CSV table of C-alpha atoms in Angstrom, one decimal:
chain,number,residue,atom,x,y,z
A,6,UNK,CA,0.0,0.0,0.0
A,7,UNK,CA,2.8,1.9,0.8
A,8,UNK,CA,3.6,2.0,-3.3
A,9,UNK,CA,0.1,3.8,-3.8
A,10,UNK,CA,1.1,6.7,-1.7
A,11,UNK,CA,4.5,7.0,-3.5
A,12,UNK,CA,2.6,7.0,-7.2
A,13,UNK,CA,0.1,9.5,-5.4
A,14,UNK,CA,3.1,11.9,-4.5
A,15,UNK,CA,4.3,11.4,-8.0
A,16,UNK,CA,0.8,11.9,-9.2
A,17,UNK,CA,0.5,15.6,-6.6
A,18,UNK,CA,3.7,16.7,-7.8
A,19,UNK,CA,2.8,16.4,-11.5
A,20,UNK,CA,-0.2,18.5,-11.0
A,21,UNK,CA,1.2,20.8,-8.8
A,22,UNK,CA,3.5,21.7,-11.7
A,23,UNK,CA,0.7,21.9,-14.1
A,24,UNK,CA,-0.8,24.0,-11.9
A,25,UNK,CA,1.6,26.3,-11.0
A,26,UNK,CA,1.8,26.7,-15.1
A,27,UNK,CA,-2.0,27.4,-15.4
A,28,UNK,CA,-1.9,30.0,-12.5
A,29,UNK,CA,0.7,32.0,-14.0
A,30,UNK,CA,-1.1,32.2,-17.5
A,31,UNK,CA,-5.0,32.9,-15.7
A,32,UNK,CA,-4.2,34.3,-12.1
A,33,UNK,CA,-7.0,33.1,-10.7
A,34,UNK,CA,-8.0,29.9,-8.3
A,35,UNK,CA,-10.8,27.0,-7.9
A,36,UNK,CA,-12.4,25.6,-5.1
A,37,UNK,CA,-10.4,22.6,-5.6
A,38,UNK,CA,-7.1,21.6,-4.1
A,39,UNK,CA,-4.6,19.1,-3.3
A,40,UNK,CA,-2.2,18.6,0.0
A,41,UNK,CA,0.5,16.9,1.7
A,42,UNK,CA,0.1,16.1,5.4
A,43,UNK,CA,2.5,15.1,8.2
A,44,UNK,CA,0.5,13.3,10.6
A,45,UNK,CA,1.0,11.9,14.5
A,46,UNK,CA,-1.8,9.1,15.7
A,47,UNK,CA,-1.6,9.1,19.5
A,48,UNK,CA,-3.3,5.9,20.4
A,49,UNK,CA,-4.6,5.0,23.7
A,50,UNK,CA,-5.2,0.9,24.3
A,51,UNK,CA,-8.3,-1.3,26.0
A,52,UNK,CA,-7.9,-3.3,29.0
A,53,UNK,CA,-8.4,-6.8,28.6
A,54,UNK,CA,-8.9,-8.7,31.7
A,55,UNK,CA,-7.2,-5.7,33.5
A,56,UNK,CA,-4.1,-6.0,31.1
A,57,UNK,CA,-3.6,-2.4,29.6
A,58,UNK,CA,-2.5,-3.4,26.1
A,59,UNK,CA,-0.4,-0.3,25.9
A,60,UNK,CA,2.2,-2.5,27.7
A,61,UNK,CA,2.3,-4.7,24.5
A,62,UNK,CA,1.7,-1.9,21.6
A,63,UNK,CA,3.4,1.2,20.5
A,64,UNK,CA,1.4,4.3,21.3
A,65,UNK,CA,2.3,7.0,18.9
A,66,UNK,CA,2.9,6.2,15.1
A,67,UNK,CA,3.7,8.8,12.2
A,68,UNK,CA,2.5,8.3,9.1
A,69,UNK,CA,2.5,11.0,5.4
A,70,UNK,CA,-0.6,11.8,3.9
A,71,UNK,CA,-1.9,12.8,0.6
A,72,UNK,CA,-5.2,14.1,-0.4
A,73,UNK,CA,-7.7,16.3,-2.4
A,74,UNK,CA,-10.7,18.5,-1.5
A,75,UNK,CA,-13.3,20.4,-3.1
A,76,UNK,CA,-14.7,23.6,-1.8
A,77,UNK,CA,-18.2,24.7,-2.4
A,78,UNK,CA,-18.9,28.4,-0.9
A,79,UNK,CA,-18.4,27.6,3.0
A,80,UNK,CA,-18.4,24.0,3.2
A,81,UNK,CA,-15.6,21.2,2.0
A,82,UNK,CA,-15.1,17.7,1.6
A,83,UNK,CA,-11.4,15.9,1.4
A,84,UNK,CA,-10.2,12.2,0.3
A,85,UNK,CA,-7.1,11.6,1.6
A,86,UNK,CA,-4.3,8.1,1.9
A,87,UNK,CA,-2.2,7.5,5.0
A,88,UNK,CA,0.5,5.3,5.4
A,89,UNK,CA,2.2,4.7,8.9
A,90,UNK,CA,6.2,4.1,9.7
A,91,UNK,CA,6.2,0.6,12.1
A,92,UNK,CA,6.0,1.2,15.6
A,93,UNK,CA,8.2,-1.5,17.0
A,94,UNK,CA,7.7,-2.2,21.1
A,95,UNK,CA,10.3,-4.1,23.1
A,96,UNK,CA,8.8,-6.4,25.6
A,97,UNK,CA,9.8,-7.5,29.3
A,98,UNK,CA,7.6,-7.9,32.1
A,99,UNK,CA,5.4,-10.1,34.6
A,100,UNK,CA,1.5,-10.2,33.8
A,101,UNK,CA,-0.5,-12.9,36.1
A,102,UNK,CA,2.5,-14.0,37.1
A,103,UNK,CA,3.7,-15.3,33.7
A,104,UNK,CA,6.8,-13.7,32.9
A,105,UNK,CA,7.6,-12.5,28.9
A,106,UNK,CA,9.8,-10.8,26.4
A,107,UNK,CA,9.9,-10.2,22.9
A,108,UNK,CA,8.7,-7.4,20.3
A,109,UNK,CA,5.8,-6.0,18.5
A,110,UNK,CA,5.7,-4.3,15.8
A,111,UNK,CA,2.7,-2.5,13.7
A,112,UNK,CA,1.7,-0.5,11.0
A,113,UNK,CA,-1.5,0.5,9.2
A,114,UNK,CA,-2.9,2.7,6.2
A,115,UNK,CA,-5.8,3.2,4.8
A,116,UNK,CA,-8.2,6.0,3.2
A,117,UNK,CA,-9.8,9.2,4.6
A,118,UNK,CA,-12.8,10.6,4.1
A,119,UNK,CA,-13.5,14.7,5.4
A,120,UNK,CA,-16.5,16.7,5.0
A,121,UNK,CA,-16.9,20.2,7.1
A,122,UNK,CA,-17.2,24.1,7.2
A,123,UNK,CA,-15.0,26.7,7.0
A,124,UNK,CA,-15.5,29.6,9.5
A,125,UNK,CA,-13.6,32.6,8.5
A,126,UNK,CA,-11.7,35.3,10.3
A,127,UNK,CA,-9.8,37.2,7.8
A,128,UNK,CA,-8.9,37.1,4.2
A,129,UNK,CA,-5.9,34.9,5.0
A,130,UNK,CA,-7.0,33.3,8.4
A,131,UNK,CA,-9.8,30.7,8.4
A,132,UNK,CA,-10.6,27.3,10.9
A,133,UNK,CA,-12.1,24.3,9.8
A,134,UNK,CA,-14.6,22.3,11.5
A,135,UNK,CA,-14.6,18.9,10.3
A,136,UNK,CA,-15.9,14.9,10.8
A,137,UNK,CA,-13.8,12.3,9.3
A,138,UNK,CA,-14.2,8.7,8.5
A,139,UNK,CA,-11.0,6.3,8.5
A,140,UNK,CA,-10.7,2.9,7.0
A,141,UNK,CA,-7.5,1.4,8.3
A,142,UNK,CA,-5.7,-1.5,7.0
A,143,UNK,CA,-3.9,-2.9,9.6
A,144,UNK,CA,-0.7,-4.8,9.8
A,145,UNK,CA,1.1,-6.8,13.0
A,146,UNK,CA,3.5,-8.7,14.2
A,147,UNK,CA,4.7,-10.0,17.3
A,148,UNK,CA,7.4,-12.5,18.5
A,149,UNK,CA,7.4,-13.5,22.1
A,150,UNK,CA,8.6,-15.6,24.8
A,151,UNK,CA,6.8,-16.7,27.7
A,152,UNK,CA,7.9,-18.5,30.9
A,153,UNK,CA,5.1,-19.5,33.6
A,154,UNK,CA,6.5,-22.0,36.5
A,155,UNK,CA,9.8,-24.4,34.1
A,156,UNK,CA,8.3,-23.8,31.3
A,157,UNK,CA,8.9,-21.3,28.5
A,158,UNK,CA,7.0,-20.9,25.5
A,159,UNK,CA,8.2,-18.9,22.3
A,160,UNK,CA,6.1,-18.0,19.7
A,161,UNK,CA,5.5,-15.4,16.4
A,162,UNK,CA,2.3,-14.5,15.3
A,163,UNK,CA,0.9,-11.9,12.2
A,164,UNK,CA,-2.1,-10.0,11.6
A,165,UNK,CA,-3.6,-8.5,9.1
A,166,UNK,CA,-7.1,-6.8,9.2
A,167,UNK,CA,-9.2,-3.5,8.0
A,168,UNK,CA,-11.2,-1.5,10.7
A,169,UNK,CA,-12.8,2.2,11.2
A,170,UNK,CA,-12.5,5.0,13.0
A,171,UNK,CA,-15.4,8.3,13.6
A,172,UNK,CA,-13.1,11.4,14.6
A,173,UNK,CA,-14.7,15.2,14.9
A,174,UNK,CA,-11.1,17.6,13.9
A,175,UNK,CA,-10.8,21.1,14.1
A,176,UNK,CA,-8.4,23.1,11.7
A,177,UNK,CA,-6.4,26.2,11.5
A,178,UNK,CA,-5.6,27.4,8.1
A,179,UNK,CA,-3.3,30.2,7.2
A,180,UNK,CA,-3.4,31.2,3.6
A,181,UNK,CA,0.1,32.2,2.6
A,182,UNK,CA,-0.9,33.3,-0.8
A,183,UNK,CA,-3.5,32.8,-3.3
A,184,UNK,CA,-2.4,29.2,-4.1
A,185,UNK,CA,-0.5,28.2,-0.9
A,186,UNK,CA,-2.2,27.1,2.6
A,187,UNK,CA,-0.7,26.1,6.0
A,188,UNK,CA,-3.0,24.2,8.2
A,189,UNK,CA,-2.9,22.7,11.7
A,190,UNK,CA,-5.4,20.3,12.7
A,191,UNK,CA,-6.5,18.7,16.0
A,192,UNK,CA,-9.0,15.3,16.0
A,193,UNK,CA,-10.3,13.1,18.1
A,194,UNK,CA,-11.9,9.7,17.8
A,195,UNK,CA,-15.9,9.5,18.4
A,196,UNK,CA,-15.6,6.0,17.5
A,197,UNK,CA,-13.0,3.3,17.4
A,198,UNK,CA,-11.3,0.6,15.7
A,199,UNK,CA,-11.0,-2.7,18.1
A,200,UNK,CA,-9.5,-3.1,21.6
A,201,UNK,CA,-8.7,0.6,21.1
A,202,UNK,CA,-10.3,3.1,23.6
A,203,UNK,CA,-9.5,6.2,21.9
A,204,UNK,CA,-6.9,7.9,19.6
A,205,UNK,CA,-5.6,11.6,19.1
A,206,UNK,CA,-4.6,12.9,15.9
A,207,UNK,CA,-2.4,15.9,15.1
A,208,UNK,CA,-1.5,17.4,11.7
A,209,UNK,CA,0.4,19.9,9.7
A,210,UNK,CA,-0.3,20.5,6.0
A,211,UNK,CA,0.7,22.2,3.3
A,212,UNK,CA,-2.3,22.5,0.9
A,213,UNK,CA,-2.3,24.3,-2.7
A,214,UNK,CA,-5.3,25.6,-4.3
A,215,UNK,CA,-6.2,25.5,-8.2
């Protein structure tokens, strides 16, 4: 999946060029636009029988974004791909008295969905009220060991698996020039994918307007 964001930068960067072309020959803009993100997903685990799985799972995973939007007077809607760098955990510990060690390590992607307002506050100063819908492709793997009494058990196991995710988001957008945006946005999950109890989600973008 990770190839589909690469062919999407390529994609952005060819019509960012075009773009820039058609601006300089008309001078004037569209409500469409396309965007780059860095992205940090703060994730806070479930506890399963009174095991916090935050013991066993990174917590805070960065991942690049690309996506387009539409604008239509005040209101928006954006499509967007993520992909995630692994978050590898070392493990060592007691749980229940069964002692373990070994790794994780996870990653995910998936597809984002945006539709909100923009409230503005001056010609170059706007926010952005938005809800978001995530599907998220999820990938993991884990090798432990486990020793309870004399006996040790080692074991690897993978996972694959696609979930969703509700988040309401607020954005700050500073218009640099016609074509050229910075935003800042802030989300938080109203629903969540499994054995997750809720996840945070900061952003920077740079967006660039037809």
């Amino acid at each position: 999946m990770k190839k589909i964001l690469l062919a999407l930068s390529i994609t952005f960067i060819s019509v960012f060029n075009t773009s820039i072309s058609k601006a300089e020959h008309h001078g004037t803009t569209s409500g469409m636009y396309v965007g780059i993100s860095s992205v940090n997903f703060d994730i806070d685990y479930k506890q399963i029988e009174g095991v916090d799985l935050g013991l066993f799972y990174q917590e805070d995973y960065y991942a690049s974004e690309i996506y387009f939007g539409q604008e239509h007077g005040n209101y928006f809607y954006e499509l967007g791909y993520f992909a995630t760098s692994t978050g590898t955990k070392s493990l060592t510990g007691t749980v229940a008295g069964i002692a373990f060690s070994g790794t994780t390590a996870m990653e995910f992607d998936g597809l984002r969905v945006s539709v909100g307002r923009n409230i503005n506050h001056s010609a170059m100063l706007e926010s952005k009220l938005k809800i978001n819908y995530y599907s998220i492709n999820f990938d993991e793997r884990t090798a432990l060991a486990a020793t309870t009494g004399s006996s040790t058990f080692v074991g690897s196991a993978s996972y694959s698996g696609t979930d969703d995710m509700v988040t309401v988001g607020y954005g700050l957008n500073y218009d640099i020039n016609d074509n050229f945006g910075l935003e800042f946005d802030y989300e938080q999950s109203l629903s969540e994918p499994k054995n997750i109890d809720e996840i945070k989600i900061l952003g920077l973008s740079l967006t660039y307007k037809f």
